[in-house]
mmCIF file of C-alpha atoms and ligand atoms in Angstrom:
data_model
loop_
_atom_site.group_PDB
_atom_site.id
_atom_site.type_symbol
_atom_site.label_atom_id
_atom_site.label_comp_id
_atom_site.label_asym_id
_atom_site.label_seq_id
_atom_site.Cartn_x
_atom_site.Cartn_y
_atom_site.Cartn_z
ATOM 1 C CA MET A 357 -4.991 30.939 -10.501
ATOM 2 C CA GLY A 358 -1.889 32.783 -9.537
ATOM 3 C CA LEU A 359 -1.584 36.474 -8.535
ATOM 4 C CA PRO A 360 -0.083 38.692 -11.114
ATOM 5 C CA ALA A 361 3.867 39.400 -10.811
ATOM 6 C CA GLY A 362 3.365 43.117 -10.077
ATOM 7 C CA LEU A 363 0.396 42.514 -7.039
ATOM 8 C CA LEU A 364 2.950 39.991 -5.689
ATOM 9 C CA ASP A 365 5.562 42.612 -5.797
ATOM 10 C CA ALA A 366 3.455 45.401 -4.374
ATOM 11 C CA GLY A 367 2.443 42.891 -1.443
ATOM 12 C CA TYR A 368 5.860 41.887 -0.595
ATOM 13 C CA THR A 369 7.550 45.033 -0.841
ATOM 14 C CA ARG A 370 4.867 47.313 0.820
ATOM 15 C CA LEU A 371 3.204 44.645 3.223
ATOM 16 C CA LEU A 372 5.719 41.813 4.052
ATOM 17 C CA ARG A 373 9.145 43.273 3.636
ATOM 18 C CA PRO A 374 8.832 45.991 6.081
ATOM 19 C CA VAL A 375 7.759 43.582 8.902
ATOM 20 C CA LEU A 376 10.530 41.055 7.861
ATOM 21 C CA PHE A 377 13.357 43.740 7.683
ATOM 22 C CA ARG A 378 12.409 44.909 11.310
ATOM 23 C CA ALA A 379 11.836 41.553 12.919
ATOM 24 C CA TYR A 380 14.323 40.466 15.549
ATOM 25 C CA ASP A 381 15.652 44.064 15.727
ATOM 26 C CA GLY A 382 16.148 43.966 12.208
ATOM 27 C CA ASP A 383 19.042 41.086 12.436
ATOM 28 C CA PRO A 384 18.882 39.796 8.747
ATOM 29 C CA GLU A 385 20.555 36.428 10.019
ATOM 30 C CA ALA A 386 17.836 35.691 12.303
ATOM 31 C CA ILE A 387 14.601 36.547 9.884
ATOM 32 C CA HIS A 388 16.415 34.488 7.511
ATOM 33 C CA GLU A 389 16.570 31.392 9.501
ATOM 34 C CA ARG A 390 13.280 31.548 10.644
ATOM 35 C CA THR A 391 11.674 31.977 7.136
ATOM 36 C CA ILE A 392 13.663 29.030 5.957
ATOM 37 C CA ARG A 393 12.539 27.033 9.202
ATOM 38 C CA LEU A 394 9.025 28.196 7.820
ATOM 39 C CA LEU A 395 9.531 27.047 4.313
ATOM 40 C CA ALA A 396 11.245 23.709 5.052
ATOM 41 C CA GLY A 397 7.475 22.939 6.249
ATOM 42 C CA VAL A 398 6.152 22.958 2.790
ATOM 43 C CA GLY A 399 6.977 19.448 2.472
ATOM 44 C CA SER A 400 3.247 19.284 3.867
ATOM 45 C CA GLU A 401 1.302 19.054 0.355
ATOM 46 C CA ALA A 402 -1.016 21.534 1.157
ATOM 47 C CA LEU A 403 1.346 24.537 1.922
ATOM 48 C CA ALA A 404 3.469 23.321 -1.520
ATOM 49 C CA ARG A 405 0.032 23.624 -3.437
ATOM 50 C CA ALA A 406 -0.761 27.216 -1.881
ATOM 51 C CA LEU A 407 2.728 28.228 -2.805
ATOM 52 C CA THR A 408 2.353 27.026 -6.463
ATOM 53 C CA GLY A 409 -0.971 28.709 -6.499
ATOM 54 C CA LEU A 410 0.580 32.163 -5.822
ATOM 55 C CA VAL A 411 3.021 32.059 -8.605
ATOM 56 C CA ALA A 412 1.124 29.958 -10.977
ATOM 57 C CA GLY A 413 0.796 31.571 -14.768
ATOM 58 C CA SER A 414 4.534 32.778 -14.850
ATOM 59 C CA SER A 415 5.561 29.966 -16.646
ATOM 60 C CA GLY A 416 8.794 31.504 -18.201
ATOM 61 C CA ARG A 417 10.919 29.812 -21.115
ATOM 62 C CA ARG A 418 11.662 26.275 -20.962
ATOM 63 C CA THR A 419 15.355 25.074 -21.855
ATOM 64 C CA THR A 420 17.631 22.615 -22.036
ATOM 65 C CA VAL A 421 21.292 22.996 -20.330
ATOM 66 C CA ALA A 422 23.906 20.615 -20.198
ATOM 67 C CA GLY A 423 21.272 18.192 -20.953
ATOM 68 C CA ILE A 424 18.960 19.158 -18.010
ATOM 69 C CA ASP A 425 15.385 20.014 -18.668
ATOM 70 C CA PHE A 426 14.743 23.585 -16.826
ATOM 71 C CA PRO A 427 10.882 24.256 -16.724
ATOM 72 C CA SER A 428 11.975 28.106 -16.413
ATOM 73 C CA ARG A 429 15.430 30.011 -16.730
ATOM 74 C CA VAL A 430 15.303 31.784 -13.216
ATOM 75 C CA GLY A 431 16.999 29.937 -10.351
ATOM 76 C CA LEU A 432 17.725 30.573 -6.959
ATOM 77 C CA ALA A 433 21.630 31.266 -6.298
ATOM 78 C CA ALA A 434 23.480 29.327 -3.658
ATOM 79 C CA GLY A 435 23.706 30.358 -0.373
ATOM 80 C CA LEU A 436 20.223 31.078 0.702
ATOM 81 C CA ASP A 437 19.450 27.318 1.461
ATOM 82 C CA LYS A 438 22.695 26.085 2.329
ATOM 83 C CA ASP A 439 21.202 23.113 4.541
ATOM 84 C CA ALA A 440 18.792 22.455 1.655
ATOM 85 C CA THR A 441 15.875 22.011 4.390
ATOM 86 C CA ALA A 442 13.565 23.878 1.795
ATOM 87 C CA VAL A 443 14.290 22.334 -0.998
ATOM 88 C CA LEU A 444 10.621 21.535 -1.772
ATOM 89 C CA ALA A 445 9.653 25.095 -1.252
ATOM 90 C CA TRP A 446 11.359 26.616 -4.116
ATOM 91 C CA GLN A 447 9.421 25.548 -7.062
ATOM 92 C CA GLY A 448 6.302 26.925 -5.511
ATOM 93 C CA LEU A 449 7.885 30.412 -4.976
ATOM 94 C CA GLY A 450 8.373 30.692 -9.077
ATOM 95 C CA PHE A 451 11.827 29.095 -9.269
ATOM 96 C CA GLY A 452 12.676 27.143 -12.489
ATOM 97 C CA PHE A 453 15.769 25.691 -10.333
ATOM 98 C CA ALA A 454 17.483 25.798 -7.174
ATOM 99 C CA GLU A 455 21.029 25.960 -6.246
ATOM 100 C CA LEU A 456 21.371 24.459 -2.547
ATOM 101 C CA GLY A 457 24.294 24.838 -0.209
ATOM 102 C CA THR A 458 27.385 25.567 -0.337
ATOM 103 C CA VAL A 459 28.048 22.278 1.423
ATOM 104 C CA THR A 460 31.346 21.369 2.606
ATOM 105 C CA GLY A 461 33.136 18.113 3.522
ATOM 106 C CA ARG A 462 32.831 18.431 7.343
ATOM 107 C CA ALA A 463 30.017 20.648 9.375
ATOM 108 C CA GLN A 464 31.293 23.797 10.095
ATOM 109 C CA PRO A 465 29.780 26.910 12.106
ATOM 110 C CA GLY A 466 30.868 29.853 9.682
ATOM 111 C CA ASN A 467 32.424 32.992 10.975
ATOM 112 C CA PRO A 468 31.481 34.550 14.271
ATOM 113 C CA LYS A 469 28.295 36.675 13.969
ATOM 114 C CA PRO A 470 27.128 39.154 12.971
ATOM 115 C CA ARG A 471 28.188 38.087 9.402
ATOM 116 C CA MET A 472 25.172 39.279 7.379
ATOM 117 C CA PHE A 473 24.481 42.874 6.646
ATOM 118 C CA ARG A 474 21.968 45.137 4.837
ATOM 119 C CA LEU A 475 22.898 48.168 3.080
ATOM 120 C CA ARG A 476 19.302 49.442 2.595
ATOM 121 C CA ASP A 477 19.437 52.482 0.316
ATOM 122 C CA SER A 478 22.013 50.627 -2.235
ATOM 123 C CA LYS A 479 19.276 47.348 -2.375
ATOM 124 C CA ALA A 480 22.581 45.396 -1.107
ATOM 125 C CA LEU A 481 24.061 42.918 1.165
ATOM 126 C CA VAL A 482 27.296 42.383 2.762
ATOM 127 C CA ASN A 483 28.221 38.875 3.768
ATOM 128 C CA ARG A 484 31.036 36.973 5.453
ATOM 129 C CA MET A 485 29.152 33.816 6.368
ATOM 130 C CA GLY A 486 32.104 31.372 6.005
ATOM 131 C CA PHE A 487 30.176 28.509 4.611
ATOM 132 C CA ASN A 488 27.989 27.297 7.953
ATOM 133 C CA ASN A 489 26.502 24.392 6.828
ATOM 134 C CA PRO A 490 26.180 21.053 8.606
ATOM 135 C CA GLY A 491 28.331 18.794 6.258
ATOM 136 C CA ALA A 492 27.862 17.248 3.096
ATOM 137 C CA GLU A 493 26.584 13.777 5.083
ATOM 138 C CA ALA A 494 23.880 15.292 6.737
ATOM 139 C CA VAL A 495 22.794 17.569 3.564
ATOM 140 C CA ALA A 496 22.687 13.960 1.859
ATOM 141 C CA ALA A 497 20.542 12.649 4.528
ATOM 142 C CA THR A 498 18.162 15.704 4.186
ATOM 143 C CA LEU A 499 17.525 15.110 0.599
ATOM 144 C CA ALA A 500 17.193 11.366 1.094
ATOM 145 C CA ALA A 501 14.684 12.038 3.866
ATOM 146 C CA ARG A 502 12.720 14.271 1.026
ATOM 147 C CA ASN A 503 13.222 11.410 -1.803
ATOM 148 C CA VAL A 504 15.142 14.304 -3.724
ATOM 149 C CA TYR A 505 17.592 12.301 -6.268
ATOM 150 C CA ARG A 506 19.160 13.100 -9.512
ATOM 151 C CA GLY A 507 16.868 13.073 -12.225
ATOM 152 C CA ASN A 508 13.539 12.022 -10.210
ATOM 153 C CA ALA A 509 12.045 15.548 -10.365
ATOM 154 C CA ALA A 510 10.891 15.278 -6.478
ATOM 155 C CA ALA A 511 11.554 18.929 -5.942
ATOM 156 C CA GLY A 512 9.582 19.749 -8.968
ATOM 157 C CA ILE A 513 12.626 21.599 -10.555
ATOM 158 C CA PRO A 514 16.048 20.612 -11.180
ATOM 159 C CA ILE A 515 18.293 21.013 -8.177
ATOM 160 C CA GLY A 516 21.992 22.089 -8.199
ATOM 161 C CA ILE A 517 24.405 21.688 -5.076
ATOM 162 C CA SER A 518 27.004 23.844 -4.473
ATOM 163 C CA ILE A 519 30.311 21.982 -3.108
ATOM 164 C CA GLY A 520 32.998 24.312 -1.315
ATOM 165 C CA LYS A 521 36.344 23.533 0.892
ATOM 166 C CA THR A 522 36.068 23.099 4.594
ATOM 167 C CA LYS A 523 37.783 25.662 6.382
ATOM 168 C CA LEU A 524 39.980 23.636 8.521
ATOM 169 C CA VAL A 525 41.141 21.388 5.517
ATOM 170 C CA ALA A 526 44.552 22.710 4.122
ATOM 171 C CA LEU A 527 44.525 24.104 0.578
ATOM 172 C CA GLU A 528 46.801 21.514 -0.709
ATOM 173 C CA ASP A 529 43.883 18.626 0.832
ATOM 174 C CA ALA A 530 41.138 20.793 -1.133
ATOM 175 C CA VAL A 531 40.506 18.174 -3.999
ATOM 176 C CA ALA A 532 40.197 15.287 -1.373
ATOM 177 C CA ASP A 533 37.483 17.295 0.382
ATOM 178 C CA TYR A 534 35.681 18.373 -2.464
ATOM 179 C CA LEU A 535 35.315 14.926 -3.871
ATOM 180 C CA LEU A 536 34.276 13.725 -0.064
ATOM 181 C CA SER A 537 31.201 16.091 -0.576
ATOM 182 C CA PHE A 538 30.749 15.279 -4.153
ATOM 183 C CA ARG A 539 30.344 11.317 -4.053
ATOM 184 C CA LEU A 540 27.829 12.095 -0.795
ATOM 185 C CA LEU A 541 25.533 14.742 -2.800
ATOM 186 C CA ALA A 542 26.243 13.898 -6.661
ATOM 187 C CA PRO A 543 23.475 11.309 -6.413
ATOM 188 C CA HIS A 544 21.047 13.666 -4.973
ATOM 189 C CA ALA A 545 22.197 16.746 -7.442
ATOM 190 C CA ASP A 546 20.955 17.406 -11.434
ATOM 191 C CA TYR A 547 24.249 19.491 -11.385
ATOM 192 C CA VAL A 548 27.017 20.058 -9.009
ATOM 193 C CA ALA A 549 28.555 23.709 -8.666
ATOM 194 C CA VAL A 550 31.822 23.809 -7.678
ATOM 195 C CA ASN A 551 32.526 27.138 -5.603
ATOM 196 C CA VAL A 552 36.076 28.269 -5.779
ATOM 197 C CA SER A 553 34.934 31.872 -5.456
ATOM 198 C CA SER A 554 33.367 32.662 -2.235
ATOM 199 C CA PRO A 555 35.415 35.738 -0.515
ATOM 200 C CA ASN A 556 34.741 34.094 2.967
ATOM 201 C CA THR A 557 36.984 31.189 3.428
ATOM 202 C CA PRO A 558 40.625 32.017 3.296
ATOM 203 C CA GLY A 559 42.588 30.995 0.311
ATOM 204 C CA LEU A 560 39.687 29.406 -1.749
ATOM 205 C CA ARG A 561 39.772 31.965 -4.373
ATOM 206 C CA ALA A 562 43.285 30.665 -5.148
ATOM 207 C CA LEU A 563 41.540 27.402 -6.527
ATOM 208 C CA GLN A 564 40.673 29.451 -9.508
ATOM 209 C CA ASP A 565 44.176 29.495 -10.473
ATOM 210 C CA GLY A 566 44.751 27.547 -13.846
ATOM 211 C CA GLY A 567 46.825 24.662 -12.210
ATOM 212 C CA ALA A 568 44.668 24.114 -9.065
ATOM 213 C CA LEU A 569 41.519 24.303 -11.056
ATOM 214 C CA ALA A 570 42.536 21.589 -13.385
ATOM 215 C CA ASP A 571 43.292 19.624 -10.494
ATOM 216 C CA LEU A 572 40.331 19.852 -8.879
ATOM 217 C CA VAL A 573 37.921 20.023 -11.773
ATOM 218 C CA GLY A 574 39.857 17.010 -13.528
ATOM 219 C CA ALA A 575 39.484 15.002 -10.264
ATOM 220 C CA LEU A 576 35.490 15.866 -10.111
ATOM 221 C CA ARG A 577 34.829 14.886 -13.604
ATOM 222 C CA THR A 578 36.832 11.617 -13.171
ATOM 223 C CA GLU A 579 34.920 10.937 -10.299
ATOM 224 C CA ALA A 580 31.422 11.952 -11.785
ATOM 225 C CA GLU A 581 32.362 9.389 -15.009
ATOM 226 C CA ALA A 582 32.935 6.346 -12.464
ATOM 227 C CA LEU A 583 29.669 7.250 -10.611
ATOM 228 C CA ALA A 584 27.968 7.212 -13.922
ATOM 229 C CA ALA A 585 29.175 3.791 -14.364
ATOM 230 C CA GLY A 586 28.794 4.359 -18.258
ATOM 231 C CA GLY A 587 25.825 6.603 -17.732
ATOM 232 C CA ARG A 588 25.836 10.360 -18.356
ATOM 233 C CA PRO A 589 28.046 12.088 -15.741
ATOM 234 C CA VAL A 590 26.535 14.430 -13.573
ATOM 235 C CA PRO A 591 27.341 18.210 -15.352
ATOM 236 C CA ILE A 592 29.654 20.049 -13.251
ATOM 237 C CA PHE A 593 29.548 24.089 -13.177
ATOM 238 C CA VAL A 594 32.407 26.060 -12.053
ATOM 239 C CA LYS A 595 31.485 29.251 -10.005
ATOM 240 C CA VAL A 596 33.870 32.471 -10.565
ATOM 241 C CA ALA A 597 34.301 35.801 -8.632
ATOM 242 C CA PRO A 598 33.445 38.964 -10.526
ATOM 243 C CA ASP A 599 36.863 40.003 -9.280
ATOM 244 C CA LEU A 600 38.981 38.152 -11.835
ATOM 245 C CA THR A 601 40.932 40.100 -14.499
ATOM 246 C CA TRP A 602 40.348 38.950 -18.187
ATOM 247 C CA ALA A 603 43.462 37.196 -18.364
ATOM 248 C CA GLN A 604 42.660 35.142 -15.416
ATOM 249 C CA LEU A 605 38.927 34.638 -16.619
ATOM 250 C CA ASP A 606 40.769 33.211 -20.143
ATOM 251 C CA GLU A 607 42.705 30.690 -18.036
ATOM 252 C CA VAL A 608 39.453 29.657 -16.023
ATOM 253 C CA LEU A 609 37.629 29.211 -19.117
ATOM 254 C CA ALA A 610 40.682 27.078 -20.868
ATOM 255 C CA THR A 611 40.936 25.174 -17.908
ATOM 256 C CA CYS A 612 36.941 24.308 -17.441
ATOM 257 C CA ALA A 613 36.759 23.079 -21.477
ATOM 258 C CA ASP A 614 39.781 21.041 -21.023
ATOM 259 C CA HIS A 615 38.972 19.194 -17.827
ATOM 260 C CA GLY A 616 35.408 18.366 -18.778
ATOM 261 C CA ALA A 617 33.418 20.944 -16.699
ATOM 262 C CA ALA A 618 29.739 21.408 -18.025
ATOM 263 C CA GLY A 619 29.430 25.053 -17.659
ATOM 264 C CA LEU A 620 29.739 28.352 -15.364
ATOM 265 C CA VAL A 621 28.247 30.279 -12.765
ATOM 266 C CA ALA A 622 29.226 33.777 -13.184
ATOM 267 C CA THR A 623 29.231 35.573 -10.586
ATOM 268 C CA ASN A 624 29.575 35.479 -6.745
ATOM 269 C CA THR A 625 30.041 38.300 -4.508
ATOM 270 C CA THR A 626 32.604 41.032 -5.219
ATOM 271 C CA LEU A 627 35.289 42.388 -2.807
ATOM 272 C CA ALA A 628 34.860 46.013 -4.606
ATOM 273 C CA ARG A 629 32.830 48.477 -3.013
ATOM 274 C CA ASP A 630 31.550 50.591 -5.697
ATOM 275 C CA GLY A 631 28.137 52.018 -6.450
ATOM 276 C CA LEU A 632 27.066 52.280 -2.399
ATOM 277 C CA ALA A 633 24.546 54.967 -1.278
ATOM 278 C CA ALA A 634 26.371 57.443 0.966
ATOM 279 C CA SER A 635 24.297 56.378 3.768
ATOM 280 C CA ASP A 636 25.562 52.991 3.342
ATOM 281 C CA GLN A 637 29.355 53.716 3.745
ATOM 282 C CA GLY A 638 29.623 53.096 7.285
ATOM 283 C CA ARG A 639 28.669 48.986 6.514
ATOM 284 C CA ALA A 640 30.803 48.785 3.464
ATOM 285 C CA GLY A 641 33.711 48.695 5.595
ATOM 286 C CA GLU A 642 32.204 45.235 6.868
ATOM 287 C CA ALA A 643 34.472 42.417 5.556
ATOM 288 C CA GLY A 644 32.875 40.252 3.094
ATOM 289 C CA GLY A 645 31.573 39.940 -0.166
ATOM 290 C CA LEU A 646 28.906 42.952 -1.404
ATOM 291 C CA SER A 647 25.992 41.420 -3.499
ATOM 292 C CA GLY A 648 22.683 43.136 -5.146
ATOM 293 C CA ALA A 649 22.675 46.277 -7.325
ATOM 294 C CA PRO A 650 26.019 47.664 -6.829
ATOM 295 C CA LEU A 651 27.105 44.385 -8.763
ATOM 296 C CA THR A 652 24.652 44.723 -11.467
ATOM 297 C CA ARG A 653 26.945 46.353 -13.977
ATOM 298 C CA ARG A 654 30.070 44.159 -13.186
ATOM 299 C CA ALA A 655 28.096 40.830 -13.476
ATOM 300 C CA ARG A 656 26.682 41.846 -16.552
ATOM 301 C CA GLU A 657 29.930 43.021 -17.953
ATOM 302 C CA VAL A 658 31.601 39.609 -16.869
ATOM 303 C CA VAL A 659 28.791 37.374 -18.138
ATOM 304 C CA ALA A 660 29.305 38.959 -21.440
ATOM 305 C CA TYR A 661 33.086 38.492 -21.546
ATOM 306 C CA VAL A 662 32.573 34.750 -20.465
ATOM 307 C CA CYS A 663 29.727 34.210 -22.899
ATOM 308 C CA ALA A 664 32.075 35.762 -25.376
ATOM 309 C CA HIS A 665 34.936 33.215 -24.909
ATOM 310 C CA THR A 666 33.525 30.003 -24.340
ATOM 311 C CA ARG A 667 31.064 27.691 -25.818
ATOM 312 C CA LEU A 668 30.135 26.253 -22.425
ATOM 313 C CA PRO A 669 26.641 27.647 -21.043
ATOM 314 C CA VAL A 670 26.897 30.242 -18.325
ATOM 315 C CA ILE A 671 24.444 30.682 -15.347
ATOM 316 C CA GLY A 672 24.069 34.326 -14.816
ATOM 317 C CA SER A 673 24.073 35.802 -11.033
ATOM 318 C CA GLY A 674 24.836 38.809 -9.779
ATOM 319 C CA GLY A 675 22.592 42.162 -9.239
ATOM 320 C CA VAL A 676 19.528 40.970 -10.779
ATOM 321 C CA MET A 677 17.299 43.064 -9.112
ATOM 322 C CA THR A 678 14.476 43.546 -11.780
ATOM 323 C CA ALA A 679 13.321 41.543 -14.530
ATOM 324 C CA ALA A 680 14.844 43.831 -17.030
ATOM 325 C CA ASP A 681 18.201 43.055 -15.436
ATOM 326 C CA ALA A 682 17.782 39.153 -15.985
ATOM 327 C CA VAL A 683 16.938 40.186 -19.782
ATOM 328 C CA ALA A 684 20.078 41.989 -20.184
ATOM 329 C CA LEU A 685 22.155 38.684 -18.758
ATOM 330 C CA PHE A 686 19.915 36.239 -21.106
ATOM 331 C CA ASP A 687 21.048 38.922 -23.821
ATOM 332 C CA ALA A 688 24.661 39.004 -22.933
ATOM 333 C CA GLY A 689 24.616 35.357 -23.476
ATOM 334 C CA ALA A 690 23.491 33.566 -20.113
ATOM 335 C CA SER A 691 21.541 30.332 -20.669
ATOM 336 C CA LEU A 692 19.900 30.524 -17.015
ATOM 337 C CA VAL A 693 20.244 33.701 -14.205
ATOM 338 C CA GLN A 694 20.226 33.273 -10.603
ATOM 339 C CA LEU A 695 18.622 35.368 -7.720
ATOM 340 C CA TYR A 696 19.926 35.684 -4.399
ATOM 341 C CA THR A 697 19.835 39.676 -3.106
ATOM 342 C CA GLY A 698 17.072 40.621 -5.680
ATOM 343 C CA PHE A 699 14.950 37.671 -3.941
ATOM 344 C CA ILE A 700 15.740 39.336 -0.473
ATOM 345 C CA TYR A 701 14.229 43.029 -1.615
ATOM 346 C CA GLY A 702 11.771 41.947 -3.932
ATOM 347 C CA GLY A 703 10.372 38.746 -2.551
ATOM 348 C CA PRO A 704 8.572 36.174 -4.852
ATOM 349 C CA GLY A 705 6.973 38.770 -7.275
ATOM 350 C CA LEU A 706 10.827 39.163 -8.886
ATOM 351 C CA PRO A 707 10.774 35.319 -10.283
ATOM 352 C CA ALA A 708 7.593 35.524 -11.357
ATOM 353 C CA ALA A 709 8.166 38.980 -13.304
ATOM 354 C CA VAL A 710 11.467 37.367 -14.754
ATOM 355 C CA ASN A 711 9.384 34.454 -16.152
ATOM 356 C CA ALA A 712 6.698 36.714 -17.207
ATOM 357 C CA LEU A 713 9.167 38.948 -19.374
ATOM 358 C CA ASP A 714 11.212 35.826 -20.298
ATOM 359 C CA GLY A 715 8.216 33.995 -21.778
ATOM 360 C CA GLU A 716 6.617 37.227 -23.432
ATOM 361 C CA ARG A 717 9.852 37.311 -25.457
ATOM 362 C CA LYS A 718 9.930 33.909 -26.156
ATOM 363 C CA GLY A 719 8.425 34.476 -29.622
ATOM 364 C CA SER A 720 10.533 37.471 -30.159
HETATM 365 C C1 FMN B 523 24.034 36.097 2.425
HETATM 366 C C2 FMN B 523 24.763 35.218 1.148
HETATM 367 C C3 FMN B 523 25.215 34.064 1.397
HETATM 368 C C4 FMN B 523 25.708 33.337 0.162
HETATM 369 N N1 FMN B 523 26.629 32.073 0.089
HETATM 370 C C5 FMN B 523 26.695 31.623 -0.752
HETATM 371 C C6 FMN B 523 27.392 30.428 -1.041
HETATM 372 O O1 FMN B 523 27.393 29.573 0.135
HETATM 373 N N2 FMN B 523 27.725 29.879 -2.249
HETATM 374 C C7 FMN B 523 27.665 30.136 -3.102
HETATM 375 O O2 FMN B 523 28.250 29.977 -4.247
HETATM 376 N N3 FMN B 523 27.509 31.633 -3.355
HETATM 377 C C8 FMN B 523 27.025 32.105 -2.169
HETATM 378 N N4 FMN B 523 26.401 33.746 -2.164
HETATM 379 C C9 FMN B 523 26.578 34.148 -3.307
HETATM 380 C C10 FMN B 523 25.158 34.329 -4.025
HETATM 381 O O3 FMN B 523 25.009 32.697 -4.708
HETATM 382 C C11 FMN B 523 25.275 35.108 -5.642
HETATM 383 O O4 FMN B 523 26.127 34.305 -6.301
HETATM 384 C C12 FMN B 523 25.531 36.369 -5.209
HETATM 385 O O5 FMN B 523 25.136 36.924 -4.074
HETATM 386 C C13 FMN B 523 25.487 37.258 -6.353
HETATM 387 O O6 FMN B 523 24.007 37.390 -7.070
HETATM 388 P P1 FMN B 523 23.052 38.350 -6.128
HETATM 389 O O7 FMN B 523 23.308 39.763 -6.319
HETATM 390 O O8 FMN B 523 21.701 38.066 -6.791
HETATM 391 O O9 FMN B 523 23.008 38.246 -4.454
HETATM 392 C C14 FMN B 523 26.123 33.943 -1.254
HETATM 393 C C15 FMN B 523 25.356 35.231 -1.030
HETATM 394 C C16 FMN B 523 24.921 35.993 0.128
HETATM 395 C C17 FMN B 523 24.258 37.290 -0.155
#
């Protein structure tokens, strides 16, 4: 029997979060790494069962998107489990799917630290991680060691893998770099997300432009078909920035539809700094992408726009801090939603609450 979402929420926000936020002199990346290392141990059956028990009872709403059967509609957003080491933990924490990565073709250290900042009064984060990750080959090995392969449900939930461009690879060679990651990781992924919207790799967002995006998505789709050898190609989702204009989004949507993308993830972090508490203005000056509560409104607006202008399914991401925020994205047309910052501030009570509310609304 699991705990009700409200109790989980109070336990996390009143007891555990203050400890986590103070640990390592308040360094968010240090406690993040420590927590992921702990969760990576969840391969052990007993801990997996204990975690599953914690959030049991919040089953959410089952759905099929892009041919994938999702046990519930709330997932983990990319960037939280970049190395995929905690892949077996996410189901137990209440998620109906998890997007791992972003992974690049080659291993890279990311930007110099500090590169992750809490804006506590705004319930936000600013990050400029810069795709720190061990590279596609190492991540494929991590997933193989845990027997996570496309369609085998080894993680209990569908697994998406986000791929991005290696910083040292020139923009004109980006397609080959994405293809390298794709070939290595697609066998382990129920879907692949193409990240062309992180603000922290110079030039990356230019890959959202029509011609460049067409080349990239077209090449990945061709590769997916080759890998499928007559079977169903792995679905490809394209993740967009919230800072695009409507005209730019129109172009992205047309390109995705024309070149065989299965859907979109909207949105990534924003370069804007609207909606911050006065006490957080100092940190607002840190370079990087802003996530969390200040992004809620813009992400909702972009999701609504995208859903109104494409028939492809949309995964909503950005500023889901409460179950009601998730429902607003569903009402805007999203088929699924993802959490990052809301999970940092709300803990496992948040996916449980989203599932509870979504499940309740099922009949309505
Ligand atoms: C520290 C941090 C690292 C992130 N890394 C990635 C990443 O590697 N790839 C990606 O597609 N999105 C990344 N994101 C963006 C999230 O997946 C999400 O789209 C964004 O934060 C908005 O959702 P949120 O408001 O729930 O956090 C990152 C976000 C944060 C806060």
